[in-house]
Structures are given as C-alpha cells and as structure tokens.
Amino acid sequence: MSTRHVDYVDDVLPGTGALPPRAWYADSSATSLSLNGSWRFRLSATADAEDDSFAAEGFDAAGWSEVRVPGHWVLQGDGAFGSPIYTNHLYPFPVDPPYVPTENPTGDHLRAFDLPADWPADSSATLRFDGVESCARVWLNGTDIGEFKGSRLPHEFAVGHLLKPAGNVLAVRVHQWSSGSYLEDQDQWWLPGIFRDVTLLHRPADCVLDFFAHASYDHTTGLGTLRVDSDVDGRITVPELGVDVATGEPVTVPVEPWTAETPRLYDGELDTGGERVPLRIGFRTVELSDGLIKVNGVPVLFKGVNRHEWHPEHGRTLDLATMRRDVELMKRHNINAVRTSHYPPHPAFLDLCDEYGLWVIDECDLETHGFVEQEWRDNPVDDDRWTPALLDRAARMVERDKNHPSVVMWSLGNEAGMGRGLTAMAEWIRGRDPERLVHYEGDINCRDTDVYSRMYAPHAEVEQIGKRLDGGTERRRGLPFILCEYAHAMGNGPGGLSEYQQLFEAHERLQGAFVWEWIDHGIKDERYGYAYGGDFGEELHDGNFVCDGLLFPDRTPTPGLIEFKKVIEPVRIEINSAAGTVSVTNRHDFRDLSHLTFAWAYQVDGETVEAGSLSVPPLAAGASAEVKLPAPPVDARGAETRWTVRALDADDREVAWGQGELTSRPAPRPATGVRPVRDERLITLGPASFDLRTGELRTVGRVPVTAPRLDVWRAPTDNDAGASWQDDIRLGELWRKLGLHRMRHRLDDVELTDDALTVRGRVAPAGREIGLRTVHRWTSDGTTLRLTVSVAPEGDWTAPLPRLGVRFGLPEGASRVRWFGGGPGEAYPDTRQASSIGLWHDDVDGLQTPYVFPQENGARADVRWAEIGGLRIEGDPEFWFTARRWTSEQLDAATHRTDLVAGDTVWVNLDHAQQGIGSQSCGPGPLPRYRLTPRAAEFAFTFTEVGEG
C-alpha cells in the first residue's frame, strides 16, 4: 500500500470499477445505510503528496481534521482547507488537456462504520456516491475498488464481498483537478469535495437493478399506456388504476395526464421478488409535431429559469428542505420550467419537479467553455479520445433520470463548441430514449438537436426568428425556438421582459425562454456580507458575475423575480374602466381557471374604499371572457380612482392582477401669489428660506434642507456596466468617460421678481464642452412651495443620461416614507410591470434593494406625491422617487454591502426621467424607447411641510 500512482487523474477515460449507470430511486424495501456525517479529513497540496496507506485497515487518523459529508472542504475549516475559486469560463489552471498542474489540492477522507444490527446476512451490497468534485479514488477495508470522474453524476460500486459486521473503513481520495475538470467549466465556483450523499445499499437476491417506466398519453382518446422495462422480471401494480401486470407488458387504461400545470401522479410499485420500489407515474407524451414542441398534443410555452444548485453556506450541497423551497418559490412566481444548468441536479429535486409540476430540460454535466480562448483548438468534444467520457456522462444522466415525467428534454451540455463527441451523445440518447427531445444551444444548425436554441438574442432578432425570417438551414427553419438563456438577472434588472413575452405570445414558433439565472451565488462572509469572485484572492476570477440571480443568496426574491412573476402570469386581466368591464384571458396551456377566485377593489387616491368578489367563469386554456364590474361604489369627483382586479389561488395568494384608471389625477394646483423677500441674511418665499447669494433652498417651514440641485448621475448597475466581451459601448464606461459622475455646477444668475425666485446656471463635466442649461424657478402661495425646473442640453451629447431630476438632503431623522404611486417595490422604465399604483409606506432602509454588488436601486415609479422627513412633495407630472442614507457617489464607490454606512443626511432623488435597465451584463441593452436621450425638459415639484406622522 505504498504506491503513489495517480495517472488516473489525467486519464481522459471516465474511470474504472464503477457499475453500469441505472435509474435512481431513494426509497426501497431493501435496507440502506447513509454514510453522511462527520468524516476524518487530511488535505495535501498535490495529488501524490501522500501514499495510499491511509486506506489500510488499522490506520490511525486520530490527528486528522474533520469535515462534513456531504460538503465542500473549501467551505469548511475557516479557511484552513483552501478557498473557493470563481471563474465564468477561464480555466483556473493551464490549458494543456488532459493534464492538470502538480499543485492539485487533494483531500483524503475516512469514514468508519458498523453495519446495522438488522443488516441482512448475505453479502451483496452497492456503495453509491451521488456527487464528488472532480475525481475520486475509493478503497473499502483496504481494497482499491476504483476511481471515477463526472462530478454531478452518480457512481456505484459492488462492495458486498468486502463488508464486515463492524469496523468497516471507507477511504476516499478526492482531487480538485483532473482531466474531468476540462469538461466542467460551468460558470460557477470551483468547489472540491464529496458534496452529495454517500449511501450503502443492500442488494438482495432478485433485487431491482435498472428499470424504465414508459408512461405515454393519447390526448385523442384520454388513454395512458404504461410499460415498465426491468432488468429483473417482476410485477407492476398501480392500485388506483387497477393495474397488475408483468414487467415489459404494456397496459392501456383511462388516466388523467401529467403536465406542469396539472402534475397528476399515480402511485405504483415495482416488485421483483427480492425488492419493492415505489413508483410515481406521470402519463404524458412529448413530441416534435408541426414544427412545435408538444406535450399531450398541445404546444407548450416555457416560462423558465436556469438553476444552478446553490446555498450561501454549503455551496452545491442542498438539503431537501432547500430544494423544496426553490420549487415552491418557482411555483408561487408563475415559473413553469427549469433548465438544470449546467449539470443534472440532485435527483431529489427532480422528484419535486414531478410532484409540483415543472417542465425540465435536464442538462448533462458538460461544458468546455474555456477553450473558446484558443478558438476551440483541442476542444475535447471534437477529440475521439474523450468520446467515452462524454458518452459516460450522457448515459449516467439519462439512466439516472429517465423515470421523471417532468423531464421533457435532454440537453447535451452547455457552451462546449461543436464536435463529433456531441453527435455521438445525441445518437446514443435518441437510441436509448426516443420519447424525449434533444437540446444543445451550441448546435447553431440543429444538426444533432430537435430545437433551435439561442442565448441573449435581442428582441428584434427574436421577432425575425418568430416570423421564420432568420435564415439558416432548412432543418433549423422548421424547428421550434427557445431562448435557453435570456434576461440576465445580474443586479438591478433584468429589463425588457414584457417585450420578450409579447413576442413569445405572438409567434407560435417562439416557445419561451429561461432567465439566467435562479439565485445569486454569494458566499456568506463576515467581511462583506456575501463574497464573490476575487474575494478569496483568486489569481483569475470574474468578480460578481457569479451573482446574477432572481433570488438573493438567502433566497429572498429580488425585484427581478417579482417583475418576472407579473410578466409571465398565467391569467391576463385587462380593465376597460369606461365600459365598466374586465377582460380575463386564460394563458395556461392546459388548465382551466376553476382553481382560482377573483376579487375587485375600488381605490380613491390610492386607498381601497370598497372591495368584493368577482364572478369569472372557469375558462378553458386559451379562452377569454368579458366580465362586468360593479358600479363605482362611491362618488369620488375630484379624486384619482381606479379598479384593481386580482386572481387568487386556494391559499389566497395572488397569481395575477390588473389595474385600470377610472378617473385621472387632477392637475396639481400652481403655487403662486407670494412675493420673495430679501433681507440681510436670507431670501424668504412663503414657508421657505433661501441663501441670499446663491438662491439655494435652506428650509421649508421648520424642515432644514440641503439644497436641491440638478442630478444626472446614478451608481451604474451591472447592466449599465455591460459585459467585457460585448462590442457595444457600455454605458457605465461611457458615462465615466464623459464625466457624468463628476458634474460641476455653475451659478449664472439669481433673480427676484414679483412672483418668483429664479436661479439660472449650468451643469457640466470637467474636461468636456457638453452641458445642461438649468433654470430653477421658485414660487409660493404662502403655504406651499413650488419648484419648476427647466433643462436644455448644450453640445454634442453622445450618450443617454443616467437620470434627470433633482437631488436634495434631509436630516438623518427622516426615516418614514409614505407615497402615492407605484409600489410596493422598486421599478425602472423597463422593469415596471409589477409596479402597482396605490398608497404605500416604508422606511428609508426598507426602500433599499440590497444587491450583493451595490448599485443604483430603490426607485419608485409614477409617484404622485411622497412624504418624508416632514415634507410632502407633489410632482407635476408624476416622478421617480428614491431616498437613501448615502449619496449616489458613495453607492458607486461601494463594492460590497458592508461598504455602505449611513451618514447624517438622507438623500432624496426626485427624477423626471430615468434611463432603462436592459440586460447588458450579458445580453442586450435597453430598448430604444427606454433610453434617456438628452433633450429639453420641464418638470415641477410642490413642497409642503407636514407632520412626521
């Protein structure tokens, strides 16, 4: 036991000793023993630093450390076991396939265990590893049983002949880097370890080996056909259907079909004599028909997300409760599909997708993205030496997951270029499972795939594809289209979701899309709140590009998820206030509306004054109806009134909503009639005082104010900053080049007339000839103070503005905020579908959106008036309202949440306009209609002192 043989680390073959892949199941009548828990652990700097004597019986590991299994060692030990590494696509080691560096962190794991007292006496048993990154060699009781690669895939070993009743020692050597690492360059943290379950399974005589449950549905007859093929003969029973047949024998019975909207499962059992395995059978048929993806004869529209597995403390080690929380959050936010980027998830997640109802694109554990840096030279997927490893990964995915009705497509992998290995994978998958479709985004001509798939195509191109005007091969033009990634949810955003959804619903070829991605991969960290790439001293990293999800790391929904829920809601509610009706359209693919109730509310100046239920027929999928609203319950002349109609599920949770204005907002009254007065110290105008020399506002009544000034800067969002590989000029970079983050203010004139105080000036960046002429005109009626701002651009502006409005300061005690306008959450011009007009309240801290990487956030849209710090501010027209305890400049300088420290001033932005958000952190920028082109503008605000309460 003294050899240091580690050639297997660089070997392109997938491993030796493992049993053939088979269907995964968690429950069985056979005995099993979880080997999860505390393991002894020793970390070495290289693959061959230690010999394998640690695997011998009697080895003393008392001086070793301990780690949790499942788990990643770099997330344990308080840094003593190394650190995480994040790269998007660059390999964190020299690209010299199949070789990896000598510096190769290697973790030796030891687990001693006794067999339970009731463990059967016969010797057949299997040891299963559900996930190890990236290469492992295994010994049991001193015997080398094999090694394997394929981090997110199960591997089983026959070990019954090696087991003892007591004193068993399982030894596992895990290498962070191996030839397999070249196939796992998947835009995530590199996290070595035994990160999924380790289980010992008793294998009795006549046990279940492998089985394949085929359960199709004929939508023309309502009949389902079940046939379970099994390596070991047995019987299939489904009591609810009266089924009792031999394996391999088909049976056809009337059934309710499985869909993501109606996830009907039938409980059954496979009994081979030596073992009984519970089955959860969903009858459904997936096909490519008439150029469309159809399930049970109906075209489906994917409203999906890409989901990496993530936990902020445990990395890719997820417990069942966390997986269930993910699925429940998806369902509550109207999501109906998941792409398992970029590897098969823990199999229990697919059980949940079956149970709750989600369409799944199950993706193989394959990505070689780093080879793009050398124009795909030496790419393993086009090198025959690697094909066995690719086929092994495809087989382990398909065999493991083939019995899940939720899985409707197999994906060959992600961003691995093109090559013969992918073709071999597609051919093998079709031969094994012709009942599902094959996906791979990189196959631009769809040679090997059943669907045309793209990433981040802009709206105009998607529309051309929808109209089949995109060219390409004849085969491609006849296939359905999906965006397997779009709407990059990095930081504030994504923008443009509603315009994409309109295209998907307008063109049948466009069968939906998957947002990138589900959750921010921030690592909980005392220094920063959440850490991202570079925070652990990585020599190569991609910063906060790993934080691009619809959930924050703690699984709190971001505004992007709230917006996505609204955009994809399965019921469209459109109110015709003039006619007193509401149009309700069922946007489900299969389900009627009998599971929903509807409610109306009548609002006067944002407050609900009366509410009731609304009778809506149980519309079939795709159907619409016009429903009469009640008569307006109160006479509200002189007020803004509107209807809100909501669709609610059985738990009274909102599924969809719509609003319609009945009477519009009365025009704000001008505040005029009072003459400004100059004395030795100040200028007074109604309730306000101004600086004698500069004309800057100092107080409104008893409220001290840091003077309002024209403001055009915002802390660039991740989408403003853009992605480094994009050819377009990135806005954040352009704004800084123009100097918009360091604008200078010039005072030209302070003029007092009989009815106004007028301050003229210019705002411009140093070193540039562009600028903005400004006029601030103050008037008052004695009680209220009105500011009218006129802006005119000068020079050749080559970029849109970040924002256009005024910023002023209030004392730090200004905390509570109340407003009438859009809410309750943040919104921007192209992210405002979820912004509901109403009367809202919060505090300044609650207005902030805590993005992992600080950036512009927290604006409320369509604000009629807001109250903060003893002031009421009314807009003419409506405005965007933001309040925070730091300046935009301080927000811009911050790189982590912990950098933001409250000051002694609350800074308030009242914006006439905002630049859109877009998705340019990886995708397209804002649509032209959402760009804030510099042009002449005029807007006004009225200030009134009010009580703090």
CSV table of C-alpha atoms in Angstrom, one decimal, residues 46 154 159 164 288 422 466 510 581 823 858 892 922:
chain,number,residue,atom,x,y,z
A,46,THR,CA,-0.6,17.7,-4.6
A,154,PRO,CA,-23.8,9.1,-9.5
A,159,VAL,CA,-18.8,-3.9,-2.3
A,164,LYS,CA,-17.7,-6.7,7.8
A,288,LEU,CA,-42.0,17.4,-32.1
A,422,LEU,CA,-21.7,15.7,-29.1
A,466,GLY,CA,-40.6,34.0,-34.7
A,510,LEU,CA,-41.2,31.0,-30.1
A,581,THR,CA,-65.7,45.6,-17.7
A,823,GLY,CA,-45.1,50.1,-5.4
A,858,GLY,CA,-34.8,51.6,-5.0
A,892,ASP,CA,-20.9,54.0,-6.7
A,922,CYS,CA,-24.6,39.6,-20.6
